[in-house]
Tab-separated table of C-alpha atoms and ligand atoms in Angstrom:
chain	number	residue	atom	x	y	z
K	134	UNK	CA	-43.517	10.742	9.684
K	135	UNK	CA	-46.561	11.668	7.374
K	136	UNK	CA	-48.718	14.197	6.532
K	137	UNK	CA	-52.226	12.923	6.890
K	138	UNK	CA	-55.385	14.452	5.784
K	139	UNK	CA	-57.897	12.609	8.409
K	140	UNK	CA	-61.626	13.832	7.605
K	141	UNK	CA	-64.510	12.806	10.757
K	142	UNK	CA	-68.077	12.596	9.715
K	143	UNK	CA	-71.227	13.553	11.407
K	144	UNK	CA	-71.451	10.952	14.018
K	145	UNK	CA	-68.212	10.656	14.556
K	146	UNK	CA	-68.243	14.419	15.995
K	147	UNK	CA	-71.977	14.179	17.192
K	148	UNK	CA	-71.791	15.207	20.591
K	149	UNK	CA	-68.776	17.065	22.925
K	150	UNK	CA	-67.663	13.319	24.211
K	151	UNK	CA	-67.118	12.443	20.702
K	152	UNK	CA	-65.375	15.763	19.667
K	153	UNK	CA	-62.834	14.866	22.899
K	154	UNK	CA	-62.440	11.191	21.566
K	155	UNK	CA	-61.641	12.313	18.062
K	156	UNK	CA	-58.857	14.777	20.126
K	157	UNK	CA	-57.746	11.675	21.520
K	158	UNK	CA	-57.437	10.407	18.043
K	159	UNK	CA	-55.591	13.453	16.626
K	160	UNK	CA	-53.218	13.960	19.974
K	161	UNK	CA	-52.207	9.916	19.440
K	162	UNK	CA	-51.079	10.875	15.517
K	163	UNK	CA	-49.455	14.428	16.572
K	164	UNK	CA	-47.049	12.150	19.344
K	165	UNK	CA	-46.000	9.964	16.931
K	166	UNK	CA	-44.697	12.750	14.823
K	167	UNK	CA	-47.284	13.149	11.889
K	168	UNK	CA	-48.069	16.247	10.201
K	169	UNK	CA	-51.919	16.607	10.580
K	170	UNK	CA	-55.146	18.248	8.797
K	171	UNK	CA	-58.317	17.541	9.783
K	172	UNK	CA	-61.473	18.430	7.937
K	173	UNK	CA	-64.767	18.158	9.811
K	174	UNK	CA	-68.695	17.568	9.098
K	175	UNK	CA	-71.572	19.442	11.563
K	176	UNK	CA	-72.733	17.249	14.107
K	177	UNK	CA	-74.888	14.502	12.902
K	178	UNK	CA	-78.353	15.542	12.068
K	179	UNK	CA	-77.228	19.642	12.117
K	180	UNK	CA	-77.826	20.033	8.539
K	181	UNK	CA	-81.035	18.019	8.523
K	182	UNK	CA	-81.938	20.437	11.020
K	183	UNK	CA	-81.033	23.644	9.420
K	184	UNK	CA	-82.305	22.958	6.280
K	185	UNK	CA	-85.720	22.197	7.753
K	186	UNK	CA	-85.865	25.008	9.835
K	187	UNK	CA	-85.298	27.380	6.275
K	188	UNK	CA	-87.658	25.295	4.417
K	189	UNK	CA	-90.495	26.471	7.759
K	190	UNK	CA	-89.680	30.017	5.736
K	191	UNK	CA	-89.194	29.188	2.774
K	192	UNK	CA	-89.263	26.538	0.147
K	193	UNK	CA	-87.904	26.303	-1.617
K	194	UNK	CA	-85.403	28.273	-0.030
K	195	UNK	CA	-82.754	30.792	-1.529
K	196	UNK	CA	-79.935	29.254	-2.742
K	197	UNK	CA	-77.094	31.825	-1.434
K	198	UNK	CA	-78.685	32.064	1.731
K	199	UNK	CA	-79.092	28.140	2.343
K	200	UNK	CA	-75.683	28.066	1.751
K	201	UNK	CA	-74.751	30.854	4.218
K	202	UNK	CA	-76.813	28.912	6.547
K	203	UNK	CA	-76.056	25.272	6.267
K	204	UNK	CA	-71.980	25.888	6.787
K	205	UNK	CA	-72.332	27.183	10.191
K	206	UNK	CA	-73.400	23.342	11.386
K	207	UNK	CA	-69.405	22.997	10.243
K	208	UNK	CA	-68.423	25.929	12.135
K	209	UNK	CA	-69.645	24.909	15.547
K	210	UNK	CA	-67.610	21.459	15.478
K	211	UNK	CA	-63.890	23.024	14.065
K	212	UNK	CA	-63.269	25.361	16.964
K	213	UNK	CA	-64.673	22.369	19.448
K	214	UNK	CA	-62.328	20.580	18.381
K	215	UNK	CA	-59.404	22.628	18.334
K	216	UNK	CA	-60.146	23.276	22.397
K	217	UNK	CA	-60.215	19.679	22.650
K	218	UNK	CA	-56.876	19.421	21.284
K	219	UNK	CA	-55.305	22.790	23.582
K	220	UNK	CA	-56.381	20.916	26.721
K	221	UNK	CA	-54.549	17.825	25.540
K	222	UNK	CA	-51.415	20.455	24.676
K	223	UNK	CA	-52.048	20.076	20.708
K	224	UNK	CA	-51.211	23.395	19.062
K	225	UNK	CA	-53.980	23.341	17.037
K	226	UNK	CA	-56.240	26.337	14.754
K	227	UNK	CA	-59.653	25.841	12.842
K	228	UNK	CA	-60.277	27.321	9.304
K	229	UNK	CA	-63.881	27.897	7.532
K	230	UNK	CA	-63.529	27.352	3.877
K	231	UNK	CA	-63.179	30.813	3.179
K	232	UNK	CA	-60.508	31.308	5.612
K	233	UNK	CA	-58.367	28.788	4.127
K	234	UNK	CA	-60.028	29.889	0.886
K	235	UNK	CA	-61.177	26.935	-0.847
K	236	UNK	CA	-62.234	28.476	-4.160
K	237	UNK	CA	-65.241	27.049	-6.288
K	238	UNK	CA	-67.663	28.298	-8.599
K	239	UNK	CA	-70.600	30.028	-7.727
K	240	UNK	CA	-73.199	26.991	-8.025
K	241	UNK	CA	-75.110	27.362	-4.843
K	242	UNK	CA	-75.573	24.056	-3.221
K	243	UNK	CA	-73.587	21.777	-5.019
K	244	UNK	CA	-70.639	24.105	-5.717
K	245	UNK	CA	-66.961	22.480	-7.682
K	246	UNK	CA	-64.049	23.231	-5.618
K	247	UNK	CA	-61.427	25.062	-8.719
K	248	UNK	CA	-58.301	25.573	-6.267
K	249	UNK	CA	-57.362	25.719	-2.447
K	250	UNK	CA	-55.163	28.357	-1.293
K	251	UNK	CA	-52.634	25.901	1.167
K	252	UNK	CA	-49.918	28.482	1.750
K	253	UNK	CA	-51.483	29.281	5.172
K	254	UNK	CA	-51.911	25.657	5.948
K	255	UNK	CA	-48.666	24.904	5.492
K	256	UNK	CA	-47.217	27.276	7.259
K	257	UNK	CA	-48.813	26.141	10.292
K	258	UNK	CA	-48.376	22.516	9.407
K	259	UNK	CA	-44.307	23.541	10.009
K	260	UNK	CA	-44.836	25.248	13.045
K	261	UNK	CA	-45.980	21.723	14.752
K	262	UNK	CA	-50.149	23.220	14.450
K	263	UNK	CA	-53.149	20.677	13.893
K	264	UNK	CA	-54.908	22.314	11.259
K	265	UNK	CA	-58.630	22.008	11.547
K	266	UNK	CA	-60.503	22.595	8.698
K	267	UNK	CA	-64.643	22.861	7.962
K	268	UNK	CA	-66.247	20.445	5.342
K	269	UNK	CA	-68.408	20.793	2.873
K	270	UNK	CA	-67.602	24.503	2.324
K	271	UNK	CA	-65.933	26.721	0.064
K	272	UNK	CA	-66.282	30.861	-1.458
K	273	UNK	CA	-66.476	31.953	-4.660
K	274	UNK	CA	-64.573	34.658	-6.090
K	275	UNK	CA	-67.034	37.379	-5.038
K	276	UNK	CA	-66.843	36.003	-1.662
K	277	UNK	CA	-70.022	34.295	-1.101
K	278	UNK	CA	-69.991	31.136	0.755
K	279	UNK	CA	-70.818	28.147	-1.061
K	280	UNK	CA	-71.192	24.330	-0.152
K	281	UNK	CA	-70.313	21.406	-2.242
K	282	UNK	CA	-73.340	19.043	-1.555
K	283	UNK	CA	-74.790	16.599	0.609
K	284	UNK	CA	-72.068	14.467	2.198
K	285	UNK	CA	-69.465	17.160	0.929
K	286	UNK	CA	-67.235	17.317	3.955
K	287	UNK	CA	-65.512	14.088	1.541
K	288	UNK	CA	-64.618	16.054	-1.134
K	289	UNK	CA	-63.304	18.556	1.691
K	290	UNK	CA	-60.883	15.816	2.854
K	291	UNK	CA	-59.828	14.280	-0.205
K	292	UNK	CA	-59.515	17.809	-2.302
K	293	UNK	CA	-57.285	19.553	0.446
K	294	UNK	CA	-55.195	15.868	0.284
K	295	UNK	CA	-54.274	16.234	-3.268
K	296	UNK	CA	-53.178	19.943	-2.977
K	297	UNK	CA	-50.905	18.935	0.146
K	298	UNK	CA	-49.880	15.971	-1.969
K	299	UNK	CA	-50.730	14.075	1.723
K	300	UNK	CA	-49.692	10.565	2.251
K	301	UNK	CA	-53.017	9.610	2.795
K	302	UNK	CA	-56.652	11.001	3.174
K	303	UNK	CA	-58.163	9.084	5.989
K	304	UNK	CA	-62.463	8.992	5.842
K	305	UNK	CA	-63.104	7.949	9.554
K	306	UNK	CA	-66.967	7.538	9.590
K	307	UNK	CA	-69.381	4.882	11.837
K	308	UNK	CA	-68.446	1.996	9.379
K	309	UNK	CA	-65.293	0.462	9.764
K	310	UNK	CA	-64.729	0.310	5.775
K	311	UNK	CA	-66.234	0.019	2.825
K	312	UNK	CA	-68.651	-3.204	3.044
K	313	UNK	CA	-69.909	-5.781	0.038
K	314	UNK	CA	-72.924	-3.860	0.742
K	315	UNK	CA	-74.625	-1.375	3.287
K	316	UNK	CA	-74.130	-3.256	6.653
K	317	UNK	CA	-77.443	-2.223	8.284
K	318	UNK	CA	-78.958	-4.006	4.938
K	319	UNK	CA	-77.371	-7.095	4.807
K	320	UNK	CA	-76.005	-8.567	8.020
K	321	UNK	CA	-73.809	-10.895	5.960
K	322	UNK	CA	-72.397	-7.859	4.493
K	323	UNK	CA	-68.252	-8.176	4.485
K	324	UNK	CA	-65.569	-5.167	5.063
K	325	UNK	CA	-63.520	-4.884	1.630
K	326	UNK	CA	-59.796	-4.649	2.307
K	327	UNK	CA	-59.183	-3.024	-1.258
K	328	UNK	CA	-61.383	-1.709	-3.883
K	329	UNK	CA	-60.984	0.346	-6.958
K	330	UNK	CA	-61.232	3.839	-7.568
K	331	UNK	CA	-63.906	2.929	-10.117
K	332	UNK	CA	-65.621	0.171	-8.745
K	333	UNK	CA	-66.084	2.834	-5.365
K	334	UNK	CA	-67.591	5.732	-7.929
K	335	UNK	CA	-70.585	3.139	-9.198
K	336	UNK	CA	-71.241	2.367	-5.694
K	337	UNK	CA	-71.055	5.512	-4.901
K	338	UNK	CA	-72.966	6.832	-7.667
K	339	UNK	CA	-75.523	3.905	-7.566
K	340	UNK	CA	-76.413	4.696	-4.222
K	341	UNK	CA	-73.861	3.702	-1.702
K	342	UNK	CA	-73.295	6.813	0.429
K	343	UNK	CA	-70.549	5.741	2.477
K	344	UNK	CA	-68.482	8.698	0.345
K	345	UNK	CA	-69.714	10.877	-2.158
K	346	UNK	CA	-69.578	10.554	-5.617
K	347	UNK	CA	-67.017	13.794	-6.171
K	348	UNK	CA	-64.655	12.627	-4.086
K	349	UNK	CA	-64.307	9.513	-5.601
K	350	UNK	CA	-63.278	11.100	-8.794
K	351	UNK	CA	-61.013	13.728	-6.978
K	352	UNK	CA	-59.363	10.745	-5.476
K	353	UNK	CA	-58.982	8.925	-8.865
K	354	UNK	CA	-58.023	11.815	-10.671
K	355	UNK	CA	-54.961	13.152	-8.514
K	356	UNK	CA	-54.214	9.422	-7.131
K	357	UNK	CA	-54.888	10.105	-3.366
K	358	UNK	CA	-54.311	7.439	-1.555
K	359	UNK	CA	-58.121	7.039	-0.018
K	360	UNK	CA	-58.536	5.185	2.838
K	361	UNK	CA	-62.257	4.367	5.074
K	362	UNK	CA	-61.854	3.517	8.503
K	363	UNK	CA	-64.181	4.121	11.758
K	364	UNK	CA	-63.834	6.332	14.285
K	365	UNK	CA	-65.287	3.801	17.112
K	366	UNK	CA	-62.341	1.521	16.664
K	367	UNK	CA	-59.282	0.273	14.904
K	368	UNK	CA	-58.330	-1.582	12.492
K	369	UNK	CA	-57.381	-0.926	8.905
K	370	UNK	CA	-60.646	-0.051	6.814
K	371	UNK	CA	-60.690	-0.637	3.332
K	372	UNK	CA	-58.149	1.319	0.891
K	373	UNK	CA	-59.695	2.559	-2.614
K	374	UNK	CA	-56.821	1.969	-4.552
K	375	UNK	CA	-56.106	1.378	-8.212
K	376	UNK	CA	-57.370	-1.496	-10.161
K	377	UNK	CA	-53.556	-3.890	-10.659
K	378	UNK	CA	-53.196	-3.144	-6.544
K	379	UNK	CA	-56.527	-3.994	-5.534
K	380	UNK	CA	-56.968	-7.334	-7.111
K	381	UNK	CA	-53.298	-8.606	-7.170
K	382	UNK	CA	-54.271	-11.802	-6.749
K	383	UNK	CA	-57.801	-13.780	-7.962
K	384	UNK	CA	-59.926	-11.568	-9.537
K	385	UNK	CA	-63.633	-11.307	-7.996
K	386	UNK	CA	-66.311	-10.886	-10.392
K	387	UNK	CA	-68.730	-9.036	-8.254
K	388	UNK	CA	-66.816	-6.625	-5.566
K	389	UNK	CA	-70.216	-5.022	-4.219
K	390	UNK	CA	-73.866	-4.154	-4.666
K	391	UNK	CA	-75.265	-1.292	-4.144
K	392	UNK	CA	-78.634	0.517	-3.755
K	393	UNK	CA	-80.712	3.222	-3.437
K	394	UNK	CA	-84.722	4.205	-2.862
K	395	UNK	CA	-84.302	7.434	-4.136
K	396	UNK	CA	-85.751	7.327	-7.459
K	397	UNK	CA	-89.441	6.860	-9.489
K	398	UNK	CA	-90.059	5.949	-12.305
K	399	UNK	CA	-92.467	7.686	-15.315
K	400	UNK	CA	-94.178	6.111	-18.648
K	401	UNK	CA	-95.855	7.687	-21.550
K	402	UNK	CA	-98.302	5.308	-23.193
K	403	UNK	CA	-99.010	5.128	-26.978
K	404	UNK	CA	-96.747	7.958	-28.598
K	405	UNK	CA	-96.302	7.699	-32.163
K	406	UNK	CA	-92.947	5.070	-33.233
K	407	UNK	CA	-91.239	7.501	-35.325
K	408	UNK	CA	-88.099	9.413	-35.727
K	409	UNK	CA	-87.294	11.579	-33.270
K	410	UNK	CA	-89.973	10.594	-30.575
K	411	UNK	CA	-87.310	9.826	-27.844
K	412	UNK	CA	-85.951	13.424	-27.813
K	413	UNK	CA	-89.869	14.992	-28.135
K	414	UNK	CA	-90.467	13.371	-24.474
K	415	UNK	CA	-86.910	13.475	-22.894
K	416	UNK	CA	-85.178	16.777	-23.996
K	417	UNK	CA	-88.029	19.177	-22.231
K	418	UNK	CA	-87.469	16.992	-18.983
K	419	UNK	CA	-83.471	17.446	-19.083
K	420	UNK	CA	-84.328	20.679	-20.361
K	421	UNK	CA	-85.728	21.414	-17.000
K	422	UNK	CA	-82.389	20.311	-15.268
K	423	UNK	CA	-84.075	16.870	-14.514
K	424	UNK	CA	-81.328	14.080	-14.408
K	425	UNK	CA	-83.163	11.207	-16.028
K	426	UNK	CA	-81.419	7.556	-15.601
K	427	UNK	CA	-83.106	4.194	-16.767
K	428	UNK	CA	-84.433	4.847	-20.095
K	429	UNK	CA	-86.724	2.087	-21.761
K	430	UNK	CA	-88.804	2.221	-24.849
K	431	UNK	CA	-91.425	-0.730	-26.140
K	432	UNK	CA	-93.326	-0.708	-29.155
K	433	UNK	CA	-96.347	-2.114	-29.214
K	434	UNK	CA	-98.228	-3.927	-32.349
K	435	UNK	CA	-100.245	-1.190	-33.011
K	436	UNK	CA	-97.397	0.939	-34.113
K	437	UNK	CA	-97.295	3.302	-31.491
K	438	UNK	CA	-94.449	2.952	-28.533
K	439	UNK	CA	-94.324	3.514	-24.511
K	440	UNK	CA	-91.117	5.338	-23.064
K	441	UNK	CA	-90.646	4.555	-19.374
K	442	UNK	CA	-87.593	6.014	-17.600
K	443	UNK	CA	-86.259	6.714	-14.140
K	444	UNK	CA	-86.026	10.073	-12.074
K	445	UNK	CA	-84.874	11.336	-9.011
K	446	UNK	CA	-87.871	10.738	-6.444
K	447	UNK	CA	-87.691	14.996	-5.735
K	448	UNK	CA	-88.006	15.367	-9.180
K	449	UNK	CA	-91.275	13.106	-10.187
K	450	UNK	CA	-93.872	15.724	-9.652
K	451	UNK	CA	-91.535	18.436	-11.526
K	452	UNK	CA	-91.214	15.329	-14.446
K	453	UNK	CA	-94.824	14.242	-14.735
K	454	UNK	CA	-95.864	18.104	-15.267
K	455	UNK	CA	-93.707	18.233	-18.096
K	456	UNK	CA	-94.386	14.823	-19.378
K	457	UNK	CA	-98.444	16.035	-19.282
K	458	UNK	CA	-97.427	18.795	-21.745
K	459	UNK	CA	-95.531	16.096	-23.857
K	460	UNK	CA	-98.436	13.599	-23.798
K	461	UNK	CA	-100.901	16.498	-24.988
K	462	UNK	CA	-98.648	17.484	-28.605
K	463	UNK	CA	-97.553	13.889	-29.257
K	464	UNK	CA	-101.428	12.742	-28.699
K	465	UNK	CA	-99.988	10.148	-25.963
K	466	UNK	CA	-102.690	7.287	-24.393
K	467	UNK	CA	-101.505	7.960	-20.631
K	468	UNK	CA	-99.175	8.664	-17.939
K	469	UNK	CA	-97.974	6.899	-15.695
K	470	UNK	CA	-96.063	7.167	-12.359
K	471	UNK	CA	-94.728	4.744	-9.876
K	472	UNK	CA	-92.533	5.992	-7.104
K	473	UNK	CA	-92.326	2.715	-4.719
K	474	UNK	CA	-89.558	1.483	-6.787
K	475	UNK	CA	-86.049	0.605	-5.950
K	476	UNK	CA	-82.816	0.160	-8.228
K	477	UNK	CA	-80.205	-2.792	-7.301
K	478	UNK	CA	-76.943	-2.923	-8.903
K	479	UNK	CA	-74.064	-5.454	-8.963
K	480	UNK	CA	-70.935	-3.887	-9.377
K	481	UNK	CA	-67.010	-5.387	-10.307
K	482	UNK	CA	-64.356	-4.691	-12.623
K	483	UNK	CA	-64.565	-8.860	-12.742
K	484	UNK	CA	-67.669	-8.523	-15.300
K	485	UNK	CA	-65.146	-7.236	-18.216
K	486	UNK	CA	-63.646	-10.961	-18.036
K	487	UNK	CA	-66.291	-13.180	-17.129
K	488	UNK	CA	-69.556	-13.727	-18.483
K	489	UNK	CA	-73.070	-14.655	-16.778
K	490	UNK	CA	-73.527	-12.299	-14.439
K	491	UNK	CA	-76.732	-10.874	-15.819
K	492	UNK	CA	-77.854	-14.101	-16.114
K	493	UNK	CA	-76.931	-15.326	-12.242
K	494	UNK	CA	-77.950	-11.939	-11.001
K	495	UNK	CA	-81.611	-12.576	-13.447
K	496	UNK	CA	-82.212	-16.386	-11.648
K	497	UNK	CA	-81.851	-15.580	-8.169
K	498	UNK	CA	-84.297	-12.538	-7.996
K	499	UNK	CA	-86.708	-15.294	-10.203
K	500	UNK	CA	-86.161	-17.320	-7.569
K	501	UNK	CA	-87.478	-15.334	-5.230
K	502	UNK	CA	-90.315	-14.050	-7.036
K	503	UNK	CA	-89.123	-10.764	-7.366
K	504	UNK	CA	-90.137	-8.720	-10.646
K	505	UNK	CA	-87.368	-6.756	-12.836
K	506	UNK	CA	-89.507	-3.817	-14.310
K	507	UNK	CA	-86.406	-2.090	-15.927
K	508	UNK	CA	-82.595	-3.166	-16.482
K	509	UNK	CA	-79.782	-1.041	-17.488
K	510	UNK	CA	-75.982	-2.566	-17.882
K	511	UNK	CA	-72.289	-0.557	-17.892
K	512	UNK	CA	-69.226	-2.566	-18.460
K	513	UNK	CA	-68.775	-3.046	-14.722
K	514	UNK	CA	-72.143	-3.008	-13.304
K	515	UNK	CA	-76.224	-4.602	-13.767
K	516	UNK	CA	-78.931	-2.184	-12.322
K	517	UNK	CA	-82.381	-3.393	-11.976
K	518	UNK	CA	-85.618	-1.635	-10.803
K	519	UNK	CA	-87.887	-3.530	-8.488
K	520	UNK	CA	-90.678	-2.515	-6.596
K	521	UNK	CA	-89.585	-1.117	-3.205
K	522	UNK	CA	-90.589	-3.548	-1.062
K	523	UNK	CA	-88.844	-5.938	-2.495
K	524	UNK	CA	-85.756	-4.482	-1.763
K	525	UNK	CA	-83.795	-5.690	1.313
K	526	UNK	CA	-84.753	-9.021	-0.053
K	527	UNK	CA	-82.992	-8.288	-2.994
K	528	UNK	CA	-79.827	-7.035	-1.641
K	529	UNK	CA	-79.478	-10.556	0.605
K	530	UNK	CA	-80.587	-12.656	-2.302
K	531	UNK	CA	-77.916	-11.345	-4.596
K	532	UNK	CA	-75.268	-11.037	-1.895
K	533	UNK	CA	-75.877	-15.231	-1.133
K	534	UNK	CA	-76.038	-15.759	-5.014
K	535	UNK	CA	-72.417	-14.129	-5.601
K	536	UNK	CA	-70.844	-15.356	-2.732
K	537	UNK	CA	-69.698	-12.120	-1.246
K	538	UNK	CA	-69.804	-13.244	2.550
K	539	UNK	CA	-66.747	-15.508	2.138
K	540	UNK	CA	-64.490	-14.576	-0.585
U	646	ADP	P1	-70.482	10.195	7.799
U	646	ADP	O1	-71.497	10.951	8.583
U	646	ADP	O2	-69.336	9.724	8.616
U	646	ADP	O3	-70.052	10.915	6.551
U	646	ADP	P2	-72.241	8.499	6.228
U	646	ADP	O4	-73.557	8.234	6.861
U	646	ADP	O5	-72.172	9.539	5.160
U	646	ADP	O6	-71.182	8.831	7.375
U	646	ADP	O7	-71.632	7.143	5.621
U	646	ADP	C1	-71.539	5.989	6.412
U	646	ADP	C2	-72.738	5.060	6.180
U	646	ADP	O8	-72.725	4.587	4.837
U	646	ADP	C3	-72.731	3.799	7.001
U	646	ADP	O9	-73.318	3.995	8.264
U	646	ADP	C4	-73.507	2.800	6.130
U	646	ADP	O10	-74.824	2.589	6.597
U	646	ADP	C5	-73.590	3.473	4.775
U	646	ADP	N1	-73.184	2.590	3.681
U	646	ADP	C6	-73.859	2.411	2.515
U	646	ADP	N2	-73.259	1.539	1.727
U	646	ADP	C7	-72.145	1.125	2.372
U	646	ADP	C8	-71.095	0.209	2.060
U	646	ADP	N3	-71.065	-0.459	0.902
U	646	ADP	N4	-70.110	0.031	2.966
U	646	ADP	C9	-70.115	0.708	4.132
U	646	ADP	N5	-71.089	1.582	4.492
U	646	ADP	C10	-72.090	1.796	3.623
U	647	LIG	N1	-72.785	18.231	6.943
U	647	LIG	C1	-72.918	17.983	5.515
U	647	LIG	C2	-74.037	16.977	5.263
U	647	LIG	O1	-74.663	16.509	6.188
U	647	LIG	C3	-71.642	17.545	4.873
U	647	LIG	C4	-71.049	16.248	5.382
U	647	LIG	O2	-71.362	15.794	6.471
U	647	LIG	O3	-70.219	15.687	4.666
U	647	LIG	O4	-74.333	16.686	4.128
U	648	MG	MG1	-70.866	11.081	4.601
């Protein structure tokens, strides 16, 4: 008997057939005596929805009330559910955020969850209840209802996990595990049985959205036992586990590669190579909450240097205003700004021990005539920016060249 934390995502409760079939799911765990919480998403493409339908009013739109809005798509599927499970003779009861009270701070839209009240859940977890729970929401200590980010309903599942101290948090999602690299990229693509907590947060933070980034570090931080599995059908997904338990045996150097199209890139031409340039043309665009990532600088012969780096792709506009401001002080040539880029990374804990990845990674993109405009290196990962369409290519090429279909 355990308690289990199982969180379904968007498609897995898209439509009232798939709420009953989760039920199913839930009813099957309940018989065989486990202790169950379940967190939920909206239905898949609700929040799209909402969010488009405030942006028709305005945009950009208030960030209290986008929150107050975008949580309801999680308080249509809890209570669904729930029936599901009465009719199947479950003793079950949904919770919004605020009823459980999942406390975070007040930062509208991407809100930290700072502690979960669990005495309530508890109490119904002894009296034999399924306790459903919504995702991706919280309130703040005035009350105001907050959410905790795109993909959120993660950080839901894996937060509520650590404060039951749960046997396991189980992601059920339309993947059946975590892959080498985004199936519907790379047909080759392999399930992982194991990865590490840190090898899953640079895929996750490099672009692979298969759970997001802050749940990856609740996980690793409070060791919850994280496990990604599909809701279509069984089998055992891939656990995200800690480094000795994941690779036991042979170490691989490259676990996965990941990617995302969600960036641009921006250059200032011919600013003066002195002291303090870098911070001149970079501090007023974090200054302006912009999270820059590649960063590249290349003096020329004449003295003066370009500075190319990477944004979000939402933020390019916001960044090239700035950088026009920068260019006119620092008497700059030109600006420039390219957002049909992509950024590729190769990720494993394998790269501390072995050496010629870069390299590898370097010769099979030549090979293919593919162009790296920008590299940047951690000790467990290579990121390159390429132009976009380039990209799928890309992913293959490197999958083949590190053998990640068989090993
Ligand atoms: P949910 O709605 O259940 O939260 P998501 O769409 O957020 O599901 O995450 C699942 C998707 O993540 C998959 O459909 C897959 O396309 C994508 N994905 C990206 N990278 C990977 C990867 N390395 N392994 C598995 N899935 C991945
Ligand atoms: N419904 C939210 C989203 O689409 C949260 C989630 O599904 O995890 O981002
Ligand atoms: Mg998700």
């Amino acid at each position: 008997m355990a308690l289990l934390v199982q969180k379904y995502g968007g498609t897995s409760v898209g439509s009232v057939e798939r709420i009953e079939a989760v039920a199913e799911k839930v009813a099957a765990h309940v018989k065989q005596g486990h202790r169950m919480v379940v967190v939920l998403s909206a239905m898949s493409g609700e929040t799209n929805r909402l969010i488009a339908m405030a942006k028709q009013i305005q945009d950009p739109p208030d960030p209290r009330e986008l929150d107050a809005l975008v949580s309801t798509g999680e308080q249509v599927t809890i209570p669904l559910l729930c029936m599901a499970l009465h009719k199947r003779g479950v003793k079950a009861k949904s919770y919004t955020g605020a009823q459980v009270r999942i406390v975070t701070d007040s930062a509208f839209n991407k809100a930290r969850i700072q502690h979960i009240d669990h005495q309530n859940i508890m109490a119904d977890l002894d009296q034999d209840t399924v306790v459903v729970v919504a995702g991706f929401q919280g309130v703040d200590e005035k009350g105001n209802i907050t959410t905790l980010g795109r993909g959120g309903s993660d950080t839901t599942g894996v937060a509520l996990a650590a404060a039951l101290k749960a046997d396991e948090c189980q992601i059920f999602t339309d993947v059946d595990g975590v892959y080498t690299t985004d199936p519907r990229v790379c047909s080759k693509a392999r399930r992982l049985d194991r990865i590490t907590f840190e090898e899953m947060l640079e895929m996750a933070s490099l672009g692979s959205k298969v759970l997001q980034i802050r749940s990856v570090e609740f996980a690793g931080k409070y060791n919850v036992p994280l496990r990604v599995l599909s809701s279509f059908a069984d089998g055992p997904g891939t656990l995200i586990t800690l480094e000795e338990e994941a690779h036991s045996m042979e170490q691989p150097v490259i676990s996965g590669i990941a990617f995302t199209r969600d960036e641009a890139k921006l250059t200032i031409r011919g600013v003066p190579d002195v002291p303090g340039v870098a911070s001149k043309v970079l501090c007023p665009v974090s200054d302006a909450n912009i999270e820059v990532d590649v960063i590249v600088q290349n003096v020329s012969a004449d003295g003066s240097t370009d500075i190319t780096f990477t944004v979000q792709q939402g933020d390019m506009a916001k960044a090239a205003k700035i950088l026009d401001q920068v260019a006119r002080e620092l008497g700059a040539r030109q600006i420039v700004t390219d957002d049909k880029i992509a950024k590729v990374s190769v990720v494993g804990v394998g790269m501390r021990s072995h050496a010629g990845v870069a390299s590898k990674m370097f010769q099979a993109l030549a090979r293919e005539n593919i162009n790296i405009q920008l590299i940047t290196t951690s000790e467990i990962k290579i990121s390159v920016v390429i132009e976009e369409k380039y990209l799928e290519l890309a992913v293959r090429t490197l999958h083949d060249a590190f053998g990640l279909e068989t090993r």
